[in-house]
Coordinates of C-alpha atoms in Angstrom, one line a residue:
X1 CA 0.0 0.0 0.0
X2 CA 3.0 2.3 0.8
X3 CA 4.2 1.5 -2.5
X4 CA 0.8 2.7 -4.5
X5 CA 0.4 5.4 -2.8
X6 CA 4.2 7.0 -3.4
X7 CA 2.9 5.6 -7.2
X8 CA -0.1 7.9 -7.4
X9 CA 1.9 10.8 -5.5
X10 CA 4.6 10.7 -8.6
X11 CA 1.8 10.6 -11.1
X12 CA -0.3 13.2 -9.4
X13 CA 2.7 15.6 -8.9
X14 CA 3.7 15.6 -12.6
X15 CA 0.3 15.9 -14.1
X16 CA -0.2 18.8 -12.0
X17 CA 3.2 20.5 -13.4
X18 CA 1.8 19.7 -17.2
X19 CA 1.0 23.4 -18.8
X20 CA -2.3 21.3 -20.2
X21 CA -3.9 20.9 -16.8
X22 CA -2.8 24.6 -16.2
X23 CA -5.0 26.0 -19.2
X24 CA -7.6 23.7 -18.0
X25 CA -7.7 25.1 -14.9
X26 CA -7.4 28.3 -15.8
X27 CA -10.7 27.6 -18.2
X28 CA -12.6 26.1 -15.1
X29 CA -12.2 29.4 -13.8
X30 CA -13.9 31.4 -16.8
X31 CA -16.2 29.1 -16.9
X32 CA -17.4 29.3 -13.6
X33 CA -17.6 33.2 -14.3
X34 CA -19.4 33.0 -17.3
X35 CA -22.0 30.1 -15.6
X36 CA -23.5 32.4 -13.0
X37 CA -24.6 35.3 -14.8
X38 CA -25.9 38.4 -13.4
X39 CA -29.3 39.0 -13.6
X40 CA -28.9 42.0 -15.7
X41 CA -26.0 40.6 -17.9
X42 CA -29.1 39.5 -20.2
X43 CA -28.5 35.6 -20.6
X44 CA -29.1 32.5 -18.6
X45 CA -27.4 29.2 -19.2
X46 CA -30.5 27.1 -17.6
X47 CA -33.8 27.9 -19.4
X48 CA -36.8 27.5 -17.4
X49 CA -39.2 29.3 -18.9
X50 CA -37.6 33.1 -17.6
X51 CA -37.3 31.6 -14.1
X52 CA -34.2 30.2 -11.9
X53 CA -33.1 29.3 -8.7
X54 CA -31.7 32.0 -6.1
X55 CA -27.8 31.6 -6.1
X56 CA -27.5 29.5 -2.8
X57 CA -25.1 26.8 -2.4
X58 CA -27.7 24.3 -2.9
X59 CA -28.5 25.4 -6.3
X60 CA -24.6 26.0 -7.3
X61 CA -23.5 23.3 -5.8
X62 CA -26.0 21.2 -8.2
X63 CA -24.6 23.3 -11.2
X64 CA -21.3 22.3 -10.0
X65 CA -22.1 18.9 -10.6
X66 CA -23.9 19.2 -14.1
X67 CA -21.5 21.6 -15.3
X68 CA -18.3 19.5 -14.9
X69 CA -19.3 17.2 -17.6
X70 CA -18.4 19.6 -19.8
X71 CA -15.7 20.9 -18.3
X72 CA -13.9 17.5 -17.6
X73 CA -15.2 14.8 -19.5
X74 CA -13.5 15.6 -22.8
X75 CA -11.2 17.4 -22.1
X76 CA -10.3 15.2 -19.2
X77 CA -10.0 12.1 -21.2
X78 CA -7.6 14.0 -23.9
X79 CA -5.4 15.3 -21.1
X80 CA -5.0 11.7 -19.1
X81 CA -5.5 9.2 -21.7
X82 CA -2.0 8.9 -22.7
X83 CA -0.2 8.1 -19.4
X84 CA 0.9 4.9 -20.1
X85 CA 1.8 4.8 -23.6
X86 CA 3.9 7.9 -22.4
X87 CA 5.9 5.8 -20.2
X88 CA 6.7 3.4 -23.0
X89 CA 7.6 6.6 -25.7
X90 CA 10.2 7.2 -22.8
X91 CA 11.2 4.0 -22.5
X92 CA 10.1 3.6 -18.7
X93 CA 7.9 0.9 -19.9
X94 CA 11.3 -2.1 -19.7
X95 CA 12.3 -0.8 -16.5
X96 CA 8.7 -0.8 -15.5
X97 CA 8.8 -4.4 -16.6
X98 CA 12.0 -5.3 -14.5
X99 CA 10.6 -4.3 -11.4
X100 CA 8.0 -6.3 -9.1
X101 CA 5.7 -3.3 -9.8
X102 CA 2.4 -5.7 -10.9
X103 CA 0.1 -5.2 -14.0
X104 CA -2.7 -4.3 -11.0
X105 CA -0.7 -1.8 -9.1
X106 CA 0.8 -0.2 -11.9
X107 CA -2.8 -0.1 -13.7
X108 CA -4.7 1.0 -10.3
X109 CA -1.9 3.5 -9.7
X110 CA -2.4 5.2 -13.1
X111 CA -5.9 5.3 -12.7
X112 CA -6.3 6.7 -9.1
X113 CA -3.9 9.8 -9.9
X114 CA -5.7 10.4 -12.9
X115 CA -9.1 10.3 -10.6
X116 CA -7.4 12.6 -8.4
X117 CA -6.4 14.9 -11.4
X118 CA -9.6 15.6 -12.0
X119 CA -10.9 15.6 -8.4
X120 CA -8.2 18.4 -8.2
X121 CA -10.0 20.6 -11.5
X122 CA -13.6 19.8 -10.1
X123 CA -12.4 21.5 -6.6
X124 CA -11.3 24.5 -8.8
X125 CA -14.4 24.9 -10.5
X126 CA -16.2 24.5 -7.1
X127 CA -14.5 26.7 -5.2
X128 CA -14.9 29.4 -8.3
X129 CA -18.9 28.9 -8.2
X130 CA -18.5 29.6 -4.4
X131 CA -16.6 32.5 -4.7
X132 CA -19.5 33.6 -7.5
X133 CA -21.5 33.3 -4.7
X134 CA -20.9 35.6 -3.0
X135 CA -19.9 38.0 -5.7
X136 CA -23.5 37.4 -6.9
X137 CA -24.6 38.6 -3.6
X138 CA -27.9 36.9 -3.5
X139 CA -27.2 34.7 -1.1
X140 CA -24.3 35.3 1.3
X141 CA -24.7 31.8 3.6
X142 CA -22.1 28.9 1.6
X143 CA -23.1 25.6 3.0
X144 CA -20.7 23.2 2.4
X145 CA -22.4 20.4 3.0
X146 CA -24.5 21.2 -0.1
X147 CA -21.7 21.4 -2.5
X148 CA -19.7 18.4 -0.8
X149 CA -23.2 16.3 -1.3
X150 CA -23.3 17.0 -5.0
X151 CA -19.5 16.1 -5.3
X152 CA -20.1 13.0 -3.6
X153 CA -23.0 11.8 -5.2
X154 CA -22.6 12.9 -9.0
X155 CA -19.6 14.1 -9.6
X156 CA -17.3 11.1 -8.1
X157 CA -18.7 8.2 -9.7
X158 CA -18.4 9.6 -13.2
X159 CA -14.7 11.2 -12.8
X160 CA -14.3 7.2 -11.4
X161 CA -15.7 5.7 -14.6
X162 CA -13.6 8.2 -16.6
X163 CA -10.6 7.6 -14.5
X164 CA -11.0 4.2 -15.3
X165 CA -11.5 4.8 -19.3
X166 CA -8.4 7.0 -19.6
X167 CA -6.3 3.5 -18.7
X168 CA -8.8 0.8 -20.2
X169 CA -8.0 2.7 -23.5
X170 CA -4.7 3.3 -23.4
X171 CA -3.9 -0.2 -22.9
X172 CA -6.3 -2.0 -25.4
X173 CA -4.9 -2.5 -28.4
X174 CA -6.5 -0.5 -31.6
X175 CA -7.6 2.2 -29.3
X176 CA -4.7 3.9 -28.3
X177 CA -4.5 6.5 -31.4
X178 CA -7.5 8.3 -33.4
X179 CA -9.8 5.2 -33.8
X180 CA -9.9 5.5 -29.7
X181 CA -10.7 8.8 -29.7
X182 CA -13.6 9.0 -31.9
X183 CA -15.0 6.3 -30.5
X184 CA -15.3 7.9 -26.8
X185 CA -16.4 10.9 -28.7
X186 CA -19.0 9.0 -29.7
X187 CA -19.8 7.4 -26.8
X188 CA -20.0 11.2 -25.1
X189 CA -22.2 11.9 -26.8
X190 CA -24.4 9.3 -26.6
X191 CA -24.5 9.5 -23.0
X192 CA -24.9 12.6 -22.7
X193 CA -28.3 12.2 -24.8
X194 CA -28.9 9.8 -22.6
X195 CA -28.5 11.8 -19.7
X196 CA -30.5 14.6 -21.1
X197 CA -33.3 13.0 -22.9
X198 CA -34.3 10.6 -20.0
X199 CA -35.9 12.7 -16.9
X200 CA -35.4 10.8 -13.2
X201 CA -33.1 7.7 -14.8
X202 CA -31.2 7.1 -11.2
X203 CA -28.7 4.8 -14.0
X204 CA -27.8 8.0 -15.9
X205 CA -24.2 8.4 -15.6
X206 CA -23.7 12.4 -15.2
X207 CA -27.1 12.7 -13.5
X208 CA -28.2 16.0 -15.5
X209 CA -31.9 15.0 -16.3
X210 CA -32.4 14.0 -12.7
X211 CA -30.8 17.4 -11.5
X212 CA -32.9 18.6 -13.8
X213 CA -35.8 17.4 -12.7
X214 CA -34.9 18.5 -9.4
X215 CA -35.1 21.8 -10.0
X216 CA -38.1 22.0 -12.4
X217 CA -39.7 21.0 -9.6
X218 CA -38.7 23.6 -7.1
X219 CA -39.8 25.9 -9.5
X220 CA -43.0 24.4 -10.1
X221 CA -43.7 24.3 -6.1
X222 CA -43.7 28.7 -6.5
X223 CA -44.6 28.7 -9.8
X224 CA -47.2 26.1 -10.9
X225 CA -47.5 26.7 -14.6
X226 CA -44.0 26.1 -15.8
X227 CA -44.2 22.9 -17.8
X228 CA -42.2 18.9 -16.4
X229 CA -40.3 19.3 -20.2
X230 CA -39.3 22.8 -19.7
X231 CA -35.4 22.4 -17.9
X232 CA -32.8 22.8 -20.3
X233 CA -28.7 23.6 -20.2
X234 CA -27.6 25.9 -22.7
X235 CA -26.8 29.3 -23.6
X236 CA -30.1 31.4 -23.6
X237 CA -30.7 35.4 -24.2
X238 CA -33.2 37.0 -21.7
X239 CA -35.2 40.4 -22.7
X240 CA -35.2 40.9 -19.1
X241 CA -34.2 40.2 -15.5
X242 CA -35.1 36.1 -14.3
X243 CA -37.7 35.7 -12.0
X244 CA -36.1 33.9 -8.9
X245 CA -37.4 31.2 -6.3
X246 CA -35.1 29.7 -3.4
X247 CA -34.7 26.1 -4.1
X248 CA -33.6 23.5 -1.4
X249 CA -31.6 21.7 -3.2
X250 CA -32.1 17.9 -4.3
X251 CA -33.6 15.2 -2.2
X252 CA -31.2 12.4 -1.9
X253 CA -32.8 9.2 -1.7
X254 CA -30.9 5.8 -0.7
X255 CA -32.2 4.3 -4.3
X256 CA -30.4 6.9 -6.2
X257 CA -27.5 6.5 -3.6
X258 CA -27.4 3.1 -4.3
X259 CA -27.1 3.1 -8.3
X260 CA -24.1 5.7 -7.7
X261 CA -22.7 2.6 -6.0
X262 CA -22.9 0.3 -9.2
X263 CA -21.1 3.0 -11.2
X264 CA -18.4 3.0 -8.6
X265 CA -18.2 -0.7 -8.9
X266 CA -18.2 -0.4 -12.7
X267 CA -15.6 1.6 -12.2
X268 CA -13.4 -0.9 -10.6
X269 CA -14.3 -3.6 -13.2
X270 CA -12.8 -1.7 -16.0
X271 CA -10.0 -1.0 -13.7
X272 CA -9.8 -4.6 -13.3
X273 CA -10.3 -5.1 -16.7
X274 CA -7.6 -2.8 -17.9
X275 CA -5.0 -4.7 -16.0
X276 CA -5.9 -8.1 -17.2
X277 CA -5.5 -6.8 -20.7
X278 CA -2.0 -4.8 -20.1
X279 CA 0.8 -6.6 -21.2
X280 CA 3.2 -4.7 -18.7
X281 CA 5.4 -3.9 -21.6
X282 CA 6.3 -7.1 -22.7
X283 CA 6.4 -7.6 -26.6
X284 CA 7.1 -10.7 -28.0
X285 CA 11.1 -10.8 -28.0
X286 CA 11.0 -9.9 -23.9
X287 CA 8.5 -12.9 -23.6
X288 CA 11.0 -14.9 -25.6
X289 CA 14.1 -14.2 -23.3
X290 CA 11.9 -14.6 -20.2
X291 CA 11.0 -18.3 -21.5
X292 CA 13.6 -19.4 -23.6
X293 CA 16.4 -17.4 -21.5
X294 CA 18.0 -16.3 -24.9
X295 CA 17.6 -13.4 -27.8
X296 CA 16.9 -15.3 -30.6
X297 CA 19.9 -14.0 -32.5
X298 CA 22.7 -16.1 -33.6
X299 CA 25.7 -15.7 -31.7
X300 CA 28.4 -13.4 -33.2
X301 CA 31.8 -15.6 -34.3
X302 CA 35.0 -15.1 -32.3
X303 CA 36.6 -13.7 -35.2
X304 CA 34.1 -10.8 -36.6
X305 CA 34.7 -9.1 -33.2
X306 CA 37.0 -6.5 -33.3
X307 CA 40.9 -7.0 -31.8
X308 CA 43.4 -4.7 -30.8
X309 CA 45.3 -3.4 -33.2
X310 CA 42.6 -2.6 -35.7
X311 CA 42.6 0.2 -37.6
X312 CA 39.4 2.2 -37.2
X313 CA 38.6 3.2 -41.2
X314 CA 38.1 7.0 -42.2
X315 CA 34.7 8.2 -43.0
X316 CA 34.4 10.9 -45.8
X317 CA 33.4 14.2 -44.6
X318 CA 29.7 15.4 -45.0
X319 CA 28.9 18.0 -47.1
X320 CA 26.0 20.1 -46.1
X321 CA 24.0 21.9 -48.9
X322 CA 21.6 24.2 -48.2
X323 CA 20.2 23.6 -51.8
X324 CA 17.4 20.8 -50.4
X325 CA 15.2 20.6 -53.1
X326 CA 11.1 20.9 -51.5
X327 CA 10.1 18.2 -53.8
X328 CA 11.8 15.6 -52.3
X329 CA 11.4 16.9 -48.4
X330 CA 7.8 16.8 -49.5
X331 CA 8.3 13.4 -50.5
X332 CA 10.0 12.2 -48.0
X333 CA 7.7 13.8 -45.4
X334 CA 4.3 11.6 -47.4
X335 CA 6.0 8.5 -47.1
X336 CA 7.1 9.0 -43.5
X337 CA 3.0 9.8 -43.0
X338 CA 2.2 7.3 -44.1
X339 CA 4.2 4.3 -42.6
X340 CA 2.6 2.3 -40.3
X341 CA -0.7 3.0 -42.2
X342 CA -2.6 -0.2 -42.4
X343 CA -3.6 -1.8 -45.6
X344 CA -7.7 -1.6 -44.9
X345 CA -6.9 2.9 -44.6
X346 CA -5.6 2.5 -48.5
X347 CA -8.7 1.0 -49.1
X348 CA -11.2 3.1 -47.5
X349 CA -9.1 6.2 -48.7
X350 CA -10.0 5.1 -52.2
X351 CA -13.9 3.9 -51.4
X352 CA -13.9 7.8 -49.8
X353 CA -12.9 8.7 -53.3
X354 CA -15.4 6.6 -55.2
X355 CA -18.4 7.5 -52.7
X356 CA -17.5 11.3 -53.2
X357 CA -17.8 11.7 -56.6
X358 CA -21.0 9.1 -57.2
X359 CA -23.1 9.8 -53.5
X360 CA -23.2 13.3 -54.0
X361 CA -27.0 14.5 -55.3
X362 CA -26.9 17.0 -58.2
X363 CA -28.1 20.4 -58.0
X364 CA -28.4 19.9 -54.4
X365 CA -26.2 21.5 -51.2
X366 CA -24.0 18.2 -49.6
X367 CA -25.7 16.5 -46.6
X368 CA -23.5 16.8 -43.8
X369 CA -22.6 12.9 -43.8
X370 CA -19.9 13.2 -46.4
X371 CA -17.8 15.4 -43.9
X372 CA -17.1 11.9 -42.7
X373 CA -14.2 11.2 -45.0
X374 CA -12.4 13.7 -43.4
X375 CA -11.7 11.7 -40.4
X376 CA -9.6 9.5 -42.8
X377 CA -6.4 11.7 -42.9
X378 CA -6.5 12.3 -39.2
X379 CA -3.7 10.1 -38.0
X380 CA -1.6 12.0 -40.7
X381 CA -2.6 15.1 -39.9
X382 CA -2.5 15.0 -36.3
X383 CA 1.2 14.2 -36.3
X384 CA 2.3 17.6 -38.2
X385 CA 4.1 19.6 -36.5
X386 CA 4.8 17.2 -33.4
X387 CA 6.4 14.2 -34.6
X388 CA 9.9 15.0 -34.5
X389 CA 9.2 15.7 -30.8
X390 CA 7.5 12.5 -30.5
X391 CA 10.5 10.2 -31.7
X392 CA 13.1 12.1 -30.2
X393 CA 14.2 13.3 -33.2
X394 CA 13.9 16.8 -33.5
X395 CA 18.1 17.8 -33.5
X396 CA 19.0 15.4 -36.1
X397 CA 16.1 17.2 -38.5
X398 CA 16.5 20.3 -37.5
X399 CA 20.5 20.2 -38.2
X400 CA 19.3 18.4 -41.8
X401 CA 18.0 21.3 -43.3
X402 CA 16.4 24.8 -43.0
X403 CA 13.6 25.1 -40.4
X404 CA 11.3 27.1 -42.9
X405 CA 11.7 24.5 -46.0
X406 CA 10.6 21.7 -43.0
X407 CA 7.5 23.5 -42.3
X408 CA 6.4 23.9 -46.0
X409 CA 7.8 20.6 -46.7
X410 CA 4.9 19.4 -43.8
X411 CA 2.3 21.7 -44.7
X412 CA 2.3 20.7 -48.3
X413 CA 2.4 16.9 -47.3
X414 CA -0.6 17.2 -45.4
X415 CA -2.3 19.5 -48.1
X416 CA -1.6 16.4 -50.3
X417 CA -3.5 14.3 -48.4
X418 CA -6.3 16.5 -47.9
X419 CA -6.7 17.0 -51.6
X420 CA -6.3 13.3 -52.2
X421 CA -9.0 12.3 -49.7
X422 CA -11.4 14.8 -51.1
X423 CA -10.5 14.5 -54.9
X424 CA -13.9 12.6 -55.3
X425 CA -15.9 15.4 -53.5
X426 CA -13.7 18.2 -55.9
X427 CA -14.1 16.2 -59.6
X428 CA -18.0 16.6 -58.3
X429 CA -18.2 19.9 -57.6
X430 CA -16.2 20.7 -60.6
X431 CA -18.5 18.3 -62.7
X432 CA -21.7 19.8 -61.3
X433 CA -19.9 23.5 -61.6
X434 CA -21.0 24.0 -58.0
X435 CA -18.1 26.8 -57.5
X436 CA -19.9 27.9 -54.3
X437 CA -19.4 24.8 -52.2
X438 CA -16.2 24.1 -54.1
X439 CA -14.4 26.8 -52.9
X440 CA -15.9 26.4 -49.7
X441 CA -14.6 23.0 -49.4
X442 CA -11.4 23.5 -50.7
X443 CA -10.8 26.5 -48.2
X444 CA -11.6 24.4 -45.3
X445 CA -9.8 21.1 -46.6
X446 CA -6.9 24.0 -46.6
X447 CA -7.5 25.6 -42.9
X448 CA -7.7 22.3 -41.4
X449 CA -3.7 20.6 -41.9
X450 CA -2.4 23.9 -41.5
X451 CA -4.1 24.2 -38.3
X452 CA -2.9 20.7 -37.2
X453 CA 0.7 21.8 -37.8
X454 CA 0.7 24.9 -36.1
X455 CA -0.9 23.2 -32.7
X456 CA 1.4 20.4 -33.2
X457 CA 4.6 23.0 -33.1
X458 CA 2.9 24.6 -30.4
X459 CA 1.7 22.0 -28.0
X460 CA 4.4 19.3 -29.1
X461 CA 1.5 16.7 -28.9
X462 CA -1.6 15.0 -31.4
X463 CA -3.8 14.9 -28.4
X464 CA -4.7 19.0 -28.9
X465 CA -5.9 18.8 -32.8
X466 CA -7.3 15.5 -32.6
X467 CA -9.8 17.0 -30.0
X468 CA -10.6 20.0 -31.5
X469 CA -10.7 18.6 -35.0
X470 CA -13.5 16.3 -33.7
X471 CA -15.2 18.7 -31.6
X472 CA -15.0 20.7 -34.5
X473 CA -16.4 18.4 -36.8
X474 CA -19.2 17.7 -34.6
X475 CA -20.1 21.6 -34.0
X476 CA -19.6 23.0 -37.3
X477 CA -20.4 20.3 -40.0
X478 CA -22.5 18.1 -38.4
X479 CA -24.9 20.5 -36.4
X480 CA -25.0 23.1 -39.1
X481 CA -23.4 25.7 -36.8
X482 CA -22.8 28.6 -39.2
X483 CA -19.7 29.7 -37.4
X484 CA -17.8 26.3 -37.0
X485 CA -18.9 25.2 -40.4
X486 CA -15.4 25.4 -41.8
X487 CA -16.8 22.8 -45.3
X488 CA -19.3 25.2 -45.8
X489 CA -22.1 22.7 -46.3
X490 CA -25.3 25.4 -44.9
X491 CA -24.0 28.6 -44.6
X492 CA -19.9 29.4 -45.4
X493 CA -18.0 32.0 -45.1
X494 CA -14.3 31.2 -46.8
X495 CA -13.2 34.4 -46.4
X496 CA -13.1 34.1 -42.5
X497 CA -11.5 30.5 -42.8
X498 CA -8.9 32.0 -45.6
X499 CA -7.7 34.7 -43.3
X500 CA -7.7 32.0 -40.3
X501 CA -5.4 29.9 -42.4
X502 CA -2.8 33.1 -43.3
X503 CA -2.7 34.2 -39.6
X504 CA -1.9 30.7 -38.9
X505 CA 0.9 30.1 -41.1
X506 CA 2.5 33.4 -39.9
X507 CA 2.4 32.0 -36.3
X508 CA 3.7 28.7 -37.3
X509 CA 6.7 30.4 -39.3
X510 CA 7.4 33.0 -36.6
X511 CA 7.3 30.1 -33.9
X512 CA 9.8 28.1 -35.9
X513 CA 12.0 31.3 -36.7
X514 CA 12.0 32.2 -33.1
X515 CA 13.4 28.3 -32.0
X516 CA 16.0 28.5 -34.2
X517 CA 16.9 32.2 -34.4
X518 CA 19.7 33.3 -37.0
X519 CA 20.6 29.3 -38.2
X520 CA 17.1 29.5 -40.2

């Protein structure tokens, strides 16, 4: 026990020193500002008919609780998800393996000090809706008790099942890259439908419509007309000030504090899970040596080793041109994208093409679905900018050639591919001389690897675009959200998206001109 706890103390003290947790922290913080409004500030961010709860601690402390799904279960997962496949990238994983450190310790260790990670941002948050509180001034008594309640009874059990994700997904093979993060994505939202949809479910994992329900029913108790259906999260303008009520907060019952229990327990079974699936960084040549006792390679003869007296032969000296021709750093960058590509992408890359140019109606704007192929170059886009970082590699490239001819070479590579992937959706525009959502599409298909590269320069990681690319995705081309709709399948506007994409490609040359100074 000693042991797992100075394990979770490691892991808890470096997370906490990562600048990522630091900007989410420092979001919790606006977002707690922006999520108790004023009553004059002219919005609301629960609708209820022009009516909500006075700003006590029983009605914060419930916020608390609904709010931090949005605040950590995304961006939770992206920040934690990667713990242990960062311990093999540094090669902690063999000495890991050495040790008598056991697949369960090391898996329940990982997942406890992510738990605690977010513990530690949900605190933040709480302690911010406190202190809006009393800036708010409409109810100067903070009672505790009401915020620890809701952190105990909804906030815990889902940061546990999340804690417990992080690790079951960095461990099971297939679902340690982009595939993975889709997929919670889509399992994100689907729960959080779930959650919404369904009023008084005690399973529902985040607990919103039954906090929801809750309070529609405070209100109902001073204001009978307001309708069961009516409680809804969100961003809503008000004409004028809210009519308030004091709500008591919600009425714990031991059924609902009972099915909190089974997710706690679920918890532990993925935990479980996890470790029975962790190979404890053993691939198959390490199994080999622990069976066999030998590595597999034939022994070297006595006479190919070197002797004294040997001389050692001269290299030729290497000649460094500064001549690099861009073609072939382009590619040479394509083919580095693409190793380790599996044979199945090829062939959906080229189905993408086929369903492009032949599923498209004529004379008709694009349904939303066929931003889907997009998600095809995402493991190639998402390691621009960062991969050199990522293999340890970044002196011997960036003593190869000039800084600026690396980061057209990239941005060019991944332009490729985005043409490439879309070339069906292009020949069909082009075909159907629909210039409007051409050059829509092609201005967006442009915005998107060159804002891959520039986060991966920035942040050094994937994890940061392939979040906001999905988010993105989800936001803009999916729900029709005029703004974020970067394809310009409803409503476009390149222009914004061109001038996007220059201002990012200044930043992404001035950031490499600044690493490298006068050598560029």
């Amino acid at each position: 026990m000693t042991h797992l706890f100075y394990d979770v103390k490691f892991n808890l003290i470096r997370q906490l020193k990562n600048y990522h947790f630091l900007l989410i922290a420092f979001f919790s913080i606006f977002l707690g500002f922006l999520c108790v409004p004023a009553a004059t500030d002219g919005y609301e961010i629960f609708y209820l008919e022009g009516i909500r709860g006075l700003y006590n601690s029983a009605w914060l402390g419930a916020l608390s609780a609904v709010l931090s799904t949005i605040l950590l279960w995304l961006p939770g997962f992206y920040l934690l998800r990667s713990q242990i496949s960062e311990d093999e990238r540094l090669k902690v994983g063999p000495m890991i393996a050495a040790s008598p450190v056991g697949k369960l310790r090391y898996i329940i260790g990982k997942a406890i000090s992510n738990f605690f990670v977010l513990l530690t941002l949900e605190i933040i948050f709480v302690v911010c809706l406190m202190v809006m509180q009393l800036i708010r001034h409409e109810s100067m008594e903070i009672v505790i008790l009401d915020y620890i309640r809701s952190i105990l009874f909804l906030t815990i059990p889902y940061l546990l099942i999340l804690a417990a994700l992080t690790v079951l997904f960095d461990v099971v093979p297939g679902m340690k890259g982009v595939f993975g993060n889709v997929l919670f994505f889509v399992l994100t939202i689907a729960l959080l439908s779930v959650s919404t949809a369904v009023k008084d479910n005690r399973y529902d994992l985040f607990g919103i419509g039954m906090v929801l329900s809750e309070m529609v029913r405070g209100a109902r108790a001073v204001y009978p007309d307001i309708s069961l259906e009516s409680g809804s999260l969100g961003y809503y303008p008000m004409a004028e000030a809210p009519s308030t009520f004091v709500w008591e907060g919600i009425g714990w019952s031991g059924d609902f504090i009972l099915t909190r229990l089974v997710w706690i327990g679920a918890a532990a079974i993925l935990v479980l899970v996890a470790s029975l699936i962790f190979n404890r960084f053993r691939d198959e040549r390490s199994r080999m040596i622990a069976k066999t006792g030998t590595t597999g390679y034939p022994a070297i003869p006595a006479e190919r080793l070197s002797v004294p007296g040997t001389s050692v032969p001269s290299l030729s000296p290497v000649t460094v041109s500064k001549r690099i021709q861009l073609f072939w750093l382009i590619r040479g960058e394509c083919k580095m994208m693409l190793s380790g590509m599996p044979l199945w992408w090829h062939f959906t890359v080229a189905a993408a093409i086929v369903l492009g140019l032949v599923a498209l109606p004529g004379g008709q704007a694009p349904s939303p679905w066929i931003s889907l192929i997009l998600f095809l170059p995402l493991p190639i886009w998402s390691q621009m900018g960062c991969r050199e970082k990522y293999c340890f590699t970044q002196e011997l490239v960036s003593s190869s050639c000039p800084a600026i001819r690396k980061f057209w070479a990239s941005w060019c590579s991944g332009l490729f591919f985005s043409l490439l992937v879309s070339s069906g959706v292009i020949i069909h525009f082009t075909l159907e001389s629909d210039w409007l959502h051409l050059i829509h599409w092609l201005m967006g298909i442009v915005f998107i690897p060159t804002l891959a590269l520039v986060l991966g320069r920035l942040s050094g990681t994937r994890k940061l675009f392939e979040a906001l690319f999905i988010i993105w995705m989800y936001v803009g081309p999916f729900n029709q959200l005029w703004m974020f709709d970067f394809l310009g399948l409803t409503e476009g506007f390149p222009l914004l998206y061109a001038g996007l994409t220059g201002v990012l490609l200044l930043l992404g040359m001035f950031t490499d001109i600044r690493k490298v100074g006068a050598g560029v």
